[in-house]
Amino acid sequence: MRQVYRCPLRWADMDALGHVNNVRYVDYLQEARVDLLRLHGRSALGEELAEGIVVVQHDIEFLAPLAYRIEPVTIETWVTEIRAATFTLAYEIFDEDGGGRRVYSRATTRLSPFVFAAERPRRLTADEKELLGRFLEEETADD
Amino acid sequence: MRQVYRCPLRWADMDALGHVNNVRYVDYLQEARVDLLRLHGRSALGEELAEGIVVVQHDIEFLAPLAYRIEPVTIETWVTEIRAATFTLAYEIFDEDGGGRRVYSRATTRLSPFVFAAERPRRLTADEKELLGRFLEEETADD
Amino acid sequence: MRQVYRCPLRWADMDALGHVNNVRYVDYLQEARVDLLRLHGRSALGEELAEGIVVVQHDIEFLAPLAYRIEPVTIETWVTEIRAATFTLAYEIFDEDGGGRRVYSRATTRLSPFVFAAERPRRLTADEKELLGRFLEEETADD
Amino acid sequence: MRQVYRCPLRWADMDALGHVNNVRYVDYLQEARVDLLRLHGRSALGEELAEGIVVVQHDIEFLAPLAYRIEPVTIETWVTEIRAATFTLAYEIFDEDGGGRRVYSRATTRLSPFVFAAERPRRLTADEKELLGRFLEEETADD
C-alpha cells in the first residue's frame, strides 16, 4: 500500500533560477512523511512514532525540474525495509501525465525512532512494525 | 584541497523538536556549495558554473543532532569525481572538538552544468574541469 | 468582494516553541497575495501584476498562536486603497469557529507595480485599477 | 545604545525575481532580535526573555531591493518603548555606503513576554526593564 499525498507548492519555493529549489523537495518529502506517520499512526500508536523519529539518511534523485503552479504535486510514500531500530521510506514525486507519470524525484529516507528526553535511538515496537508493515513493498530487482 | 566554509545557523532553523531540522542541513550544503563555486569560479570562469548547475542527486547521512548556537558550524567541501557532464561534491559538517571532530553530517551531491535557456544539461568545459580538479580528492577504499 | 484562500501549513512552519513561527505568517500572506493576483490577473492582465510587484510595507498583528494541523487555515484578502502607483491589501487569517471566527492575524501590505528590468516602480494601468477595484472594500471608521 | 548585528544572507533567500524575498527580511529581523535578547539577556536574566516572548505586531517598510552577496548586511536594533507587559524594538537594515547609509528596511516589532506553559502573556520584571532600558532611544518628533 502506498500513501498518496497531494503536496501544495508555495510561490517562495522557487529560487532565483525560476524552478523549485532542490532544498524544497526535501521539505516536500518531510510533509509526505509527517502525513503518513501522523494520519496512520495517530489512533493506534499515539503521536510517538510521528513525533519521535530522526532522519538517519536521505538519498534523493532529481529527475526533472519542477515549476511553480497552483495545483499540488503528488507524492507516493511507502516502506521498503523494517529493521529492529530503523525503517526506510521510499517516495516518488510526480504528476499524472496522460497514460504515464512525469517523475520529478525519487528518494529514500532511513529513519530511527528516537527518545528525545534521553537523546538516544530506540527499537521499534511490535505495534509500530505492524503499522509500517501495511506500507511495505519489496524492492524489485530492476529498481 | 578542501574549501572551508563557516556556516551561520539561524534560530528559525530549529524545528518543534528543538534541534536543527534535517531540511536545514540541505540548506547548509547549498550555502557551502555556492560559496565554493562563486568564490573560486568567479574570476576565471564568470558566474556560469556558479549559477548554471542543477542538483542530480543528494546523499546525506545524519550522524549527530545539531543544536542552535550563535557560533557558525564548519563545513568542508571537496570534489570526489569529475566526469564529462557531471561532477560530485563531498561535504562534512562538523565542530572542532578538542583533538578531534564532532561530525554532524557527511554528504555528497552530484551536479550537472545546465543551460537554463535551453532547459538541458551541458558538458563541463576544460577550464571548469581544471578548477574542480584543484579540489579533487580520491576516495579511499575504507571510506 | 474578498478572495478566500485555504492555506496549507507545513510541519516545518513550527519553531522550537511549538507554534507556527511569526515569519511563516508572512509566508502565508505572500501565498494568499499570489493566489489573488495570479488567479484573477492572469487572463485579463497577463502575468504582469502578479509577477511585477514589490512590497512597500507590511503591518501585521498577531492575535492568537497558531498550532500545526493537517487542515489548512483560511485567509481572506481584499483591497483597501488604490492610488496612482500603489495599492493596499488587507488580510485576515482565521478559522471558522462555530458561529464566529478565531482570528490569528490581521495584516495589511502596501504594494507597488515594479519594472524589474529598469529597477523602478511604475503607475497602475486602468485595467489593473479596474481589477483591483472588484476587491475594494472601504475601511469602516471603527476599524 | 544600539545592538549591531552582521546578518549573513543565504543564496536561497532570493526569490524568482532575483532579489531577497520580502519574507526573508522578517527572518533577518528575527535573527537580530534573538542576537540582542540572547547575548545580553543570558547572564543577567537567564534565557527567559530570549525564549519566552511572542511577537504582537510587525511594521516593516521596504526601502530598497537587496541583492544576494557573500558579505553580511548590517542590522541595528534598539528599544523605543517599554510598557508593563510589552516592549517595542526598532531596526534598520543597511549597508555603510561611503559617508552615508544605504537603508534597505526600517521596521518595528512589539513584543510581549509569554508563559508558554500557561499560554498567556506576563508582565516584564524590573530586571528585564532595566536590561531593555540600556537600549532605549526616544523616538524623535520627525521620525
Short mmCIF file of N, CA and C in Angstrom, two decimals, chain B residues 21-83:
data_model
loop_
_atom_site.label_atom_id
_atom_site.label_comp_id
_atom_site.label_asym_id
_atom_site.label_seq_id
_atom_site.Cartn_x
_atom_site.Cartn_y
_atom_site.Cartn_z
N ASN B 21 16.47 21.26 12.02
CA ASN B 21 15.69 20.31 11.22
C ASN B 21 16.54 19.74 10.09
N ASN B 22 16.28 18.47 9.74
CA ASN B 22 17.08 17.81 8.71
C ASN B 22 17.10 18.58 7.39
N VAL B 23 16.02 19.26 7.07
CA VAL B 23 15.97 20.01 5.81
C VAL B 23 16.96 21.17 5.81
N ARG B 24 17.18 21.74 6.97
CA ARG B 24 18.11 22.87 7.06
C ARG B 24 19.55 22.45 6.76
N TYR B 25 19.93 21.21 7.07
CA TYR B 25 21.26 20.73 6.69
C TYR B 25 21.45 20.85 5.18
N VAL B 26 20.37 20.59 4.43
CA VAL B 26 20.45 20.63 2.97
C VAL B 26 20.62 22.09 2.52
N ASP B 27 20.00 23.01 3.26
CA ASP B 27 20.28 24.43 3.03
C ASP B 27 21.75 24.75 3.29
N TYR B 28 22.29 24.20 4.37
CA TYR B 28 23.70 24.49 4.71
C TYR B 28 24.62 23.97 3.60
N LEU B 29 24.31 22.78 3.08
CA LEU B 29 25.13 22.23 1.99
C LEU B 29 25.07 23.15 0.78
N GLN B 30 23.89 23.70 0.52
CA GLN B 30 23.74 24.61 -0.61
C GLN B 30 24.60 25.86 -0.43
N GLU B 31 24.61 26.39 0.78
CA GLU B 31 25.42 27.58 1.05
C GLU B 31 26.91 27.27 0.87
N ALA B 32 27.34 26.11 1.35
CA ALA B 32 28.74 25.72 1.20
C ALA B 32 29.11 25.56 -0.27
N ARG B 33 28.18 25.01 -1.04
CA ARG B 33 28.40 24.78 -2.47
C ARG B 33 28.48 26.11 -3.22
N VAL B 34 27.55 27.00 -2.94
CA VAL B 34 27.56 28.32 -3.57
C VAL B 34 28.85 29.05 -3.21
N ASP B 35 29.26 28.94 -1.96
CA ASP B 35 30.50 29.57 -1.51
C ASP B 35 31.69 29.07 -2.32
N LEU B 36 31.78 27.77 -2.49
CA LEU B 36 32.91 27.21 -3.24
C LEU B 36 32.85 27.66 -4.71
N LEU B 37 31.69 27.53 -5.33
CA LEU B 37 31.62 27.77 -6.78
C LEU B 37 31.68 29.26 -7.12
N ARG B 38 31.09 30.09 -6.28
CA ARG B 38 31.12 31.53 -6.57
C ARG B 38 32.48 32.14 -6.26
N LEU B 39 33.04 31.76 -5.12
CA LEU B 39 34.30 32.38 -4.70
C LEU B 39 35.41 32.00 -5.64
N HIS B 40 35.44 30.73 -6.02
CA HIS B 40 36.57 30.26 -6.80
C HIS B 40 36.30 30.34 -8.29
N GLY B 41 35.04 30.28 -8.67
CA GLY B 41 34.72 30.27 -10.08
C GLY B 41 34.60 31.67 -10.67
N ARG B 42 34.49 32.66 -9.82
CA ARG B 42 34.11 33.97 -10.31
C ARG B 42 35.08 34.54 -11.34
N SER B 43 36.32 34.77 -10.93
CA SER B 43 37.21 35.50 -11.82
C SER B 43 37.53 34.67 -13.07
N ALA B 44 37.85 33.43 -12.89
CA ALA B 44 38.32 32.62 -14.01
C ALA B 44 37.19 32.25 -14.98
N LEU B 45 36.05 31.94 -14.45
CA LEU B 45 35.03 31.28 -15.26
C LEU B 45 33.73 32.06 -15.36
N GLY B 46 33.74 33.26 -14.88
CA GLY B 46 32.49 34.01 -14.85
C GLY B 46 31.56 33.32 -13.86
N GLU B 47 30.32 33.67 -13.90
CA GLU B 47 29.35 33.13 -12.95
C GLU B 47 28.71 31.86 -13.49
N GLU B 48 29.18 31.39 -14.65
CA GLU B 48 28.46 30.32 -15.33
C GLU B 48 28.33 29.04 -14.50
N LEU B 49 29.44 28.60 -13.93
CA LEU B 49 29.37 27.36 -13.18
C LEU B 49 28.62 27.56 -11.87
N ALA B 50 28.78 28.76 -11.28
CA ALA B 50 28.11 29.02 -10.01
C ALA B 50 26.60 29.04 -10.19
N GLU B 51 26.12 29.67 -11.25
CA GLU B 51 24.68 29.85 -11.41
C GLU B 51 24.05 28.73 -12.21
N GLY B 52 24.78 28.20 -13.20
CA GLY B 52 24.15 27.28 -14.13
C GLY B 52 24.40 25.83 -13.82
N ILE B 53 24.05 25.39 -12.61
CA ILE B 53 24.15 23.97 -12.29
C ILE B 53 22.84 23.48 -11.72
N VAL B 54 22.58 22.20 -11.90
CA VAL B 54 21.43 21.60 -11.23
C VAL B 54 21.91 20.42 -10.39
N VAL B 55 21.17 20.17 -9.32
CA VAL B 55 21.47 19.03 -8.46
C VAL B 55 20.87 17.78 -9.09
N VAL B 56 21.68 16.76 -9.27
CA VAL B 56 21.22 15.50 -9.83
C VAL B 56 20.89 14.51 -8.71
N GLN B 57 21.68 14.53 -7.65
CA GLN B 57 21.45 13.59 -6.54
C GLN B 57 22.12 14.09 -5.26
N HIS B 58 21.38 13.94 -4.16
CA HIS B 58 21.95 14.16 -2.83
C HIS B 58 21.98 12.84 -2.09
N ASP B 59 23.03 12.61 -1.34
CA ASP B 59 23.08 11.50 -0.39
C ASP B 59 23.60 12.10 0.92
N ILE B 60 22.77 12.07 1.94
CA ILE B 60 23.07 12.81 3.17
C ILE B 60 22.90 11.92 4.38
N GLU B 61 23.98 11.73 5.13
CA GLU B 61 23.92 10.97 6.38
C GLU B 61 23.88 11.93 7.56
N PHE B 62 23.01 11.65 8.52
CA PHE B 62 22.89 12.46 9.72
C PHE B 62 23.49 11.69 10.88
N LEU B 63 24.56 12.24 11.47
CA LEU B 63 25.32 11.48 12.46
C LEU B 63 25.11 11.94 13.88
N ALA B 64 24.77 13.20 14.07
CA ALA B 64 24.55 13.70 15.43
C ALA B 64 23.60 14.89 15.34
N PRO B 65 22.73 15.07 16.35
CA PRO B 65 21.84 16.23 16.34
C PRO B 65 22.63 17.52 16.52
N LEU B 66 22.17 18.56 15.89
CA LEU B 66 22.85 19.86 15.93
C LEU B 66 21.91 20.84 16.62
N ALA B 67 22.40 21.46 17.69
CA ALA B 67 21.59 22.43 18.43
C ALA B 67 21.92 23.84 17.96
N TYR B 68 20.94 24.73 18.01
CA TYR B 68 21.19 26.12 17.65
C TYR B 68 22.22 26.74 18.58
N ARG B 69 23.11 27.54 18.02
CA ARG B 69 24.02 28.35 18.82
C ARG B 69 24.44 29.52 17.95
N ILE B 70 25.04 30.52 18.56
CA ILE B 70 25.41 31.74 17.82
C ILE B 70 26.59 31.45 16.90
N GLU B 71 27.51 30.59 17.30
CA GLU B 71 28.71 30.33 16.51
C GLU B 71 28.35 29.51 15.25
N PRO B 72 28.97 29.83 14.13
CA PRO B 72 28.74 29.03 12.91
C PRO B 72 29.26 27.60 13.08
N VAL B 73 28.76 26.70 12.26
CA VAL B 73 29.28 25.35 12.18
C VAL B 73 30.22 25.30 10.96
N THR B 74 31.19 24.39 10.99
CA THR B 74 32.16 24.33 9.90
C THR B 74 31.75 23.29 8.87
N ILE B 75 31.90 23.64 7.60
CA ILE B 75 31.63 22.69 6.51
C ILE B 75 32.85 22.64 5.59
N GLU B 76 33.43 21.46 5.43
CA GLU B 76 34.45 21.25 4.43
C GLU B 76 33.81 20.68 3.17
N THR B 77 34.22 21.19 2.02
CA THR B 77 33.66 20.75 0.75
C THR B 77 34.81 20.43 -0.20
N TRP B 78 34.70 19.30 -0.89
CA TRP B 78 35.72 18.96 -1.86
C TRP B 78 35.09 18.16 -3.00
N VAL B 79 35.91 17.81 -4.00
CA VAL B 79 35.40 17.16 -5.20
C VAL B 79 35.85 15.70 -5.17
N THR B 80 34.91 14.78 -5.46
CA THR B 80 35.32 13.37 -5.46
C THR B 80 35.29 12.74 -6.85
N GLU B 81 34.66 13.41 -7.81
CA GLU B 81 34.58 12.83 -9.16
C GLU B 81 34.31 13.93 -10.18
N ILE B 82 35.01 13.85 -11.32
CA ILE B 82 34.77 14.79 -12.42
C ILE B 82 34.56 13.96 -13.68
N ARG B 83 33.38 14.06 -14.27
CA ARG B 83 33.08 13.32 -15.49
C ARG B 83 32.73 14.30 -16.61
#
